[in-house]
mmCIF file of C-alpha atoms in Angstrom:
data_model
loop_
_atom_site.group_PDB
_atom_site.id
_atom_site.type_symbol
_atom_site.label_atom_id
_atom_site.label_comp_id
_atom_site.label_asym_id
_atom_site.label_seq_id
_atom_site.Cartn_x
_atom_site.Cartn_y
_atom_site.Cartn_z
ATOM 1 C CA MET A 251 21.879 35.364 44.418
ATOM 2 C CA ASP A 252 20.330 35.236 40.959
ATOM 3 C CA GLY A 253 21.056 31.580 40.247
ATOM 4 C CA ARG A 254 23.171 32.209 37.156
ATOM 5 C CA PRO A 255 26.327 30.099 36.744
ATOM 6 C CA TYR A 256 28.694 33.062 36.933
ATOM 7 C CA GLY A 257 28.726 36.495 38.495
ATOM 8 C CA ALA A 258 26.010 38.994 37.711
ATOM 9 C CA HIS A 259 28.468 41.454 36.188
ATOM 10 C CA ARG A 260 30.916 40.765 33.384
ATOM 11 C CA LEU A 261 32.730 42.678 30.720
ATOM 12 C CA ARG A 262 31.280 42.515 27.254
ATOM 13 C CA PRO A 263 33.413 40.045 25.280
ATOM 14 C CA ARG A 264 35.349 41.144 22.247
ATOM 15 C CA ILE A 265 34.855 38.712 19.373
ATOM 16 C CA PHE A 266 38.045 38.690 17.357
ATOM 17 C CA THR A 267 38.017 38.806 13.581
ATOM 18 C CA ASP A 268 40.458 36.597 11.670
ATOM 19 C CA GLN A 269 42.467 39.713 10.864
ATOM 20 C CA GLN A 270 42.705 40.714 14.529
ATOM 21 C CA ILE A 271 43.881 37.236 15.490
ATOM 22 C CA ASP A 272 46.521 37.365 12.756
ATOM 23 C CA THR A 273 47.629 40.780 14.034
ATOM 24 C CA LEU A 274 47.950 39.444 17.586
ATOM 25 C CA LEU A 275 49.957 36.435 16.387
ATOM 26 C CA VAL A 276 52.300 38.675 14.414
ATOM 27 C CA ALA A 277 52.773 40.902 17.467
ATOM 28 C CA ALA A 278 53.507 37.842 19.611
ATOM 29 C CA GLY A 279 56.117 36.767 17.082
ATOM 30 C CA ARG A 280 57.994 40.022 17.651
ATOM 31 C CA LEU A 281 58.581 39.385 21.335
ATOM 32 C CA THR A 282 62.090 38.741 22.548
ATOM 33 C CA PRO A 283 63.895 36.454 23.022
ATOM 34 C CA ARG A 284 62.949 34.128 20.175
ATOM 35 C CA VAL A 285 61.760 31.272 22.404
ATOM 36 C CA ARG A 286 59.355 33.637 24.181
ATOM 37 C CA ALA A 287 57.939 34.764 20.843
ATOM 38 C CA ALA A 288 57.478 31.173 19.675
ATOM 39 C CA SER A 289 55.907 30.195 22.992
ATOM 40 C CA TRP A 290 53.340 32.969 22.821
ATOM 41 C CA GLN A 291 52.554 32.528 19.141
ATOM 42 C CA THR A 292 51.871 28.839 19.705
ATOM 43 C CA LEU A 293 49.954 29.461 22.925
ATOM 44 C CA LEU A 294 47.650 32.042 21.338
ATOM 45 C CA GLY A 295 47.178 29.781 18.333
ATOM 46 C CA LEU A 296 46.091 26.967 20.646
ATOM 47 C CA LEU A 297 43.624 29.241 22.444
ATOM 48 C CA THR A 298 42.215 30.274 19.068
ATOM 49 C CA VAL A 299 41.453 26.752 17.852
ATOM 50 C CA THR A 300 40.403 25.102 21.126
ATOM 51 C CA GLY A 301 38.701 27.750 23.270
ATOM 52 C CA MET A 302 40.780 26.652 26.259
ATOM 53 C CA ARG A 303 41.099 28.848 29.323
ATOM 54 C CA ILE A 304 44.487 30.547 29.641
ATOM 55 C CA SER A 305 44.985 28.808 32.997
ATOM 56 C CA GLU A 306 44.405 25.435 31.332
ATOM 57 C CA ALA A 307 46.914 26.191 28.575
ATOM 58 C CA ARG A 308 49.551 27.480 31.022
ATOM 59 C CA ASN A 309 49.262 24.303 33.067
ATOM 60 C CA LEU A 310 49.619 21.877 30.161
ATOM 61 C CA ASN A 311 52.527 19.446 30.398
ATOM 62 C CA ASP A 312 54.243 17.784 27.464
ATOM 63 C CA ASP A 313 52.549 14.436 28.059
ATOM 64 C CA ASP A 314 49.121 16.104 27.892
ATOM 65 C CA ILE A 315 49.480 16.467 24.109
ATOM 66 C CA THR A 316 49.560 13.233 22.117
ATOM 67 C CA ILE A 317 49.283 12.232 18.479
ATOM 68 C CA ASP A 318 46.234 10.234 17.382
ATOM 69 C CA ASP A 319 47.849 7.088 16.002
ATOM 70 C CA ASP A 320 44.493 5.651 14.964
ATOM 71 C CA ALA A 321 43.672 8.632 12.748
ATOM 72 C CA GLY A 322 46.963 8.408 10.890
ATOM 73 C CA ASP A 323 46.705 11.970 9.570
ATOM 74 C CA GLY A 324 48.916 13.774 12.078
ATOM 75 C CA SER A 325 46.024 14.980 14.226
ATOM 76 C CA GLY A 326 46.132 14.641 17.990
ATOM 77 C CA TRP A 327 44.582 15.293 21.360
ATOM 78 C CA VAL A 328 45.180 17.604 24.266
ATOM 79 C CA ARG A 329 44.159 16.356 27.702
ATOM 80 C CA VAL A 330 42.919 19.179 29.904
ATOM 81 C CA THR A 331 43.040 18.186 33.566
ATOM 82 C CA ASP A 332 43.449 21.455 35.462
ATOM 83 C CA THR A 333 39.991 22.882 34.850
ATOM 84 C CA LYS A 334 37.787 25.450 36.521
ATOM 85 C CA PHE A 335 35.185 22.868 37.523
ATOM 86 C CA GLY A 336 37.531 19.949 38.166
ATOM 87 C CA LYS A 337 36.405 18.081 35.034
ATOM 88 C CA SER A 338 38.980 16.507 32.741
ATOM 89 C CA ARG A 339 38.354 16.496 29.003
ATOM 90 C CA LEU A 340 39.998 15.631 25.704
ATOM 91 C CA VAL A 341 40.089 18.252 22.966
ATOM 92 C CA PRO A 342 40.992 17.240 19.388
ATOM 93 C CA LEU A 343 43.819 19.014 17.580
ATOM 94 C CA ARG A 344 44.088 19.284 13.817
ATOM 95 C CA PRO A 345 47.274 18.204 11.999
ATOM 96 C CA THR A 346 48.244 21.851 11.413
ATOM 97 C CA THR A 347 48.019 22.566 15.146
ATOM 98 C CA MET A 348 50.098 19.497 15.987
ATOM 99 C CA THR A 349 52.696 20.590 13.431
ATOM 100 C CA ALA A 350 52.907 24.053 14.997
ATOM 101 C CA ILE A 351 53.328 22.551 18.473
ATOM 102 C CA ARG A 352 56.079 20.192 17.298
ATOM 103 C CA ARG A 353 57.917 23.070 15.624
ATOM 104 C CA TYR A 354 57.718 25.134 18.798
ATOM 105 C CA ARG A 355 58.865 22.227 20.983
ATOM 106 C CA ARG A 356 61.966 21.727 18.835
ATOM 107 C CA LEU A 357 62.954 25.375 19.310
ATOM 108 C CA ARG A 358 62.164 25.245 23.037
ATOM 109 C CA ASP A 359 64.219 22.092 23.540
ATOM 110 C CA ARG A 360 67.192 23.492 21.607
ATOM 111 C CA THR A 361 67.035 26.634 23.731
ATOM 112 C CA PHE A 362 66.708 24.714 27.010
ATOM 113 C CA PRO A 363 68.400 21.314 26.542
ATOM 114 C CA ALA A 364 68.167 20.773 30.306
ATOM 115 C CA PRO A 365 64.429 21.420 30.958
ATOM 116 C CA LYS A 366 63.479 23.391 34.034
ATOM 117 C CA THR A 367 59.821 22.332 33.844
ATOM 118 C CA THR A 368 57.492 19.779 32.284
ATOM 119 C CA ALA A 369 55.343 22.636 30.954
ATOM 120 C CA VAL A 370 54.550 22.879 27.254
ATOM 121 C CA PHE A 371 54.754 26.667 27.206
ATOM 122 C CA VAL A 372 57.704 28.403 28.810
ATOM 123 C CA ALA A 373 58.716 31.943 29.641
ATOM 124 C CA ARG A 374 61.996 33.579 28.648
ATOM 125 C CA ARG A 375 64.001 31.693 31.305
ATOM 126 C CA GLY A 376 62.526 28.308 30.502
ATOM 127 C CA THR A 377 60.099 28.137 33.421
ATOM 128 C CA ARG A 378 56.349 27.644 33.260
ATOM 129 C CA ILE A 379 54.502 30.857 32.374
ATOM 130 C CA ALA A 380 53.147 32.367 35.589
ATOM 131 C CA ARG A 381 49.699 33.904 35.835
ATOM 132 C CA SER A 382 51.065 37.405 36.378
ATOM 133 C CA THR A 383 53.550 36.986 33.542
ATOM 134 C CA ALA A 384 50.766 35.919 31.190
ATOM 135 C CA GLY A 385 48.745 39.040 31.902
ATOM 136 C CA ASN A 386 51.694 41.386 31.530
ATOM 137 C CA THR A 387 52.905 39.750 28.323
ATOM 138 C CA PHE A 388 49.485 39.832 26.695
ATOM 139 C CA ARG A 389 49.154 43.521 27.508
ATOM 140 C CA GLU A 390 52.436 44.016 25.655
ATOM 141 C CA ILE A 391 51.131 41.988 22.696
ATOM 142 C CA ARG A 392 47.797 43.761 22.440
ATOM 143 C CA GLU A 393 49.489 47.158 22.640
ATOM 144 C CA ALA A 394 51.764 46.228 19.741
ATOM 145 C CA ALA A 395 48.749 44.905 17.832
ATOM 146 C CA GLY A 396 46.762 48.113 18.314
ATOM 147 C CA LEU A 397 44.093 46.348 20.357
ATOM 148 C CA ALA A 398 44.607 48.056 23.703
ATOM 149 C CA GLY A 399 41.100 49.522 23.521
ATOM 150 C CA GLY A 400 39.818 53.038 23.888
ATOM 151 C CA SER A 401 36.712 55.087 24.544
ATOM 152 C CA THR A 402 34.611 53.173 21.995
ATOM 153 C CA GLU A 403 35.892 49.613 22.284
ATOM 154 C CA PRO A 404 37.223 47.357 25.029
ATOM 155 C CA ALA A 405 40.835 46.255 25.259
ATOM 156 C CA ALA A 406 41.532 42.762 23.985
ATOM 157 C CA ARG A 407 41.721 40.159 26.769
ATOM 158 C CA LEU A 408 43.090 36.630 26.837
ATOM 159 C CA HIS A 409 39.615 35.375 27.706
ATOM 160 C CA ASP A 410 38.325 36.864 24.454
ATOM 161 C CA PHE A 411 40.001 34.008 22.567
ATOM 162 C CA ARG A 412 37.641 31.662 24.400
ATOM 163 C CA HIS A 413 34.589 33.816 23.694
ATOM 164 C CA SER A 414 35.606 34.122 20.047
ATOM 165 C CA PHE A 415 36.038 30.369 19.644
ATOM 166 C CA ALA A 416 32.638 29.642 21.192
ATOM 167 C CA THR A 417 30.818 32.355 19.244
ATOM 168 C CA ASN A 418 32.425 31.658 15.881
ATOM 169 C CA THR A 419 31.936 27.898 16.234
ATOM 170 C CA LEU A 420 28.227 28.367 16.836
ATOM 171 C CA ILE A 421 27.909 30.991 14.079
ATOM 172 C CA GLY A 422 29.507 28.606 11.594
ATOM 173 C CA HIS A 423 27.114 25.871 12.696
ATOM 174 C CA ILE A 424 24.124 28.178 12.276
ATOM 175 C CA ARG A 425 25.174 29.374 8.833
ATOM 176 C CA THR A 426 25.532 25.810 7.553
ATOM 177 C CA GLY A 427 22.002 25.017 8.694
ATOM 178 C CA GLY A 428 22.928 23.088 11.819
ATOM 179 C CA ASP A 429 20.651 22.613 14.806
ATOM 180 C CA VAL A 430 21.644 24.985 17.610
ATOM 181 C CA ASP A 431 20.149 22.909 20.425
ATOM 182 C CA ALA A 432 21.930 19.796 19.172
ATOM 183 C CA MET A 433 25.241 21.655 18.950
ATOM 184 C CA MET A 434 25.166 23.145 22.442
ATOM 185 C CA PRO A 435 26.069 19.982 24.419
ATOM 186 C CA VAL A 436 29.003 19.410 22.052
ATOM 187 C CA LEU A 437 30.230 22.978 22.401
ATOM 188 C CA SER A 438 29.713 22.800 26.155
ATOM 189 C CA ALA A 439 31.925 19.706 26.340
ATOM 190 C CA PHE A 440 34.614 21.416 24.263
ATOM 191 C CA LEU A 441 34.605 24.414 26.603
ATOM 192 C CA GLY A 442 34.544 22.352 29.766
ATOM 193 C CA HIS A 443 31.323 23.892 31.037
ATOM 194 C CA VAL A 444 29.230 22.057 33.604
ATOM 195 C CA GLY A 445 26.330 21.868 31.148
ATOM 196 C CA PRO A 446 24.711 23.464 28.080
ATOM 197 C CA GLU A 447 22.807 25.972 30.201
ATOM 198 C CA ALA A 448 26.124 27.509 31.246
ATOM 199 C CA THR A 449 27.142 27.786 27.592
ATOM 200 C CA TYR A 450 23.839 29.454 26.647
ATOM 201 C CA TRP A 451 24.399 32.061 29.355
ATOM 202 C CA TYR A 452 28.060 32.427 28.375
ATOM 203 C CA LEU A 453 27.038 33.305 24.813
ATOM 204 C CA SER A 454 24.139 35.550 25.732
ATOM 205 C CA ASN A 455 24.099 39.187 24.648
ATOM 206 C CA THR A 456 26.679 38.595 21.904
ATOM 207 C CA PRO A 457 25.754 40.790 18.910
ATOM 208 C CA GLU A 458 27.642 38.623 16.409
ATOM 209 C CA LEU A 459 25.642 35.570 17.427
ATOM 210 C CA ALA A 460 22.362 37.488 17.365
ATOM 211 C CA ALA A 461 23.165 38.621 13.817
ATOM 212 C CA ALA A 462 23.789 35.038 12.685
ATOM 213 C CA LEU A 463 20.486 33.910 14.177
ATOM 214 C CA ALA A 464 18.725 36.811 12.450
ATOM 215 C CA GLU A 465 20.247 35.751 9.129
ATOM 216 C CA ARG A 466 18.886 32.250 9.649
ATOM 217 C CA ILE A 467 15.403 33.552 10.379
ATOM 218 C CA GLN A 468 15.411 35.858 7.358
ATOM 219 C CA ALA A 469 16.684 33.094 5.088
ATOM 220 C CA ARG A 470 13.727 30.965 6.158
ATOM 221 C CA GLY A 471 11.289 33.821 5.663
ATOM 222 C CA GLY A 472 10.669 34.090 9.377
ATOM 223 C CA GLY A 473 11.005 37.849 9.296
ATOM 224 C CA ASP A 474 7.803 38.347 7.281
ATOM 225 C CA GLU A 475 4.758 39.496 9.181
#
């Protein structure tokens, strides 16, 4: 054992660009029937803005998403209880995300007036999205989006939404002059990691993050010898 929080071997993450995420969302919107397309568009959108695990998103129930009455701006919260490490957490949702979820729920409820599940996200028959179904459907989406991979790049994976959220959040913090060490516990809590050290390891060997750190050093003149 090497003492690291995860296995010694892992696939290199693919950090999505905004354009690639848009392409995936468009591809999801072309699924059939319509409720399946809306379910997957909203699900992928939620993964994009929260960094949730796909298992956590699949297992969300309607009462796990609530509006923040105190804020008064239409924002809300998602309560994540089915986590990898058994830790519950609250993740904030922006007003635009809450609006998208409400729009999807209206379509879902019109399609299935007699609910078959308490799940937020449903498959074509109105049942909770199964693990195997999620994998098969995303392979269909990434193929349509032209992100199935090849000899020079890896295929897009659902877990890459999580990597992209973590990496891009930290890159944005770095580029605005924020303190990386101060940000890590916050990001760790968002991701549901057991501690910041797990998040450091999770983000290690990510070229996009290394480039952002290099920009910071050069901007401060740290690259001069």
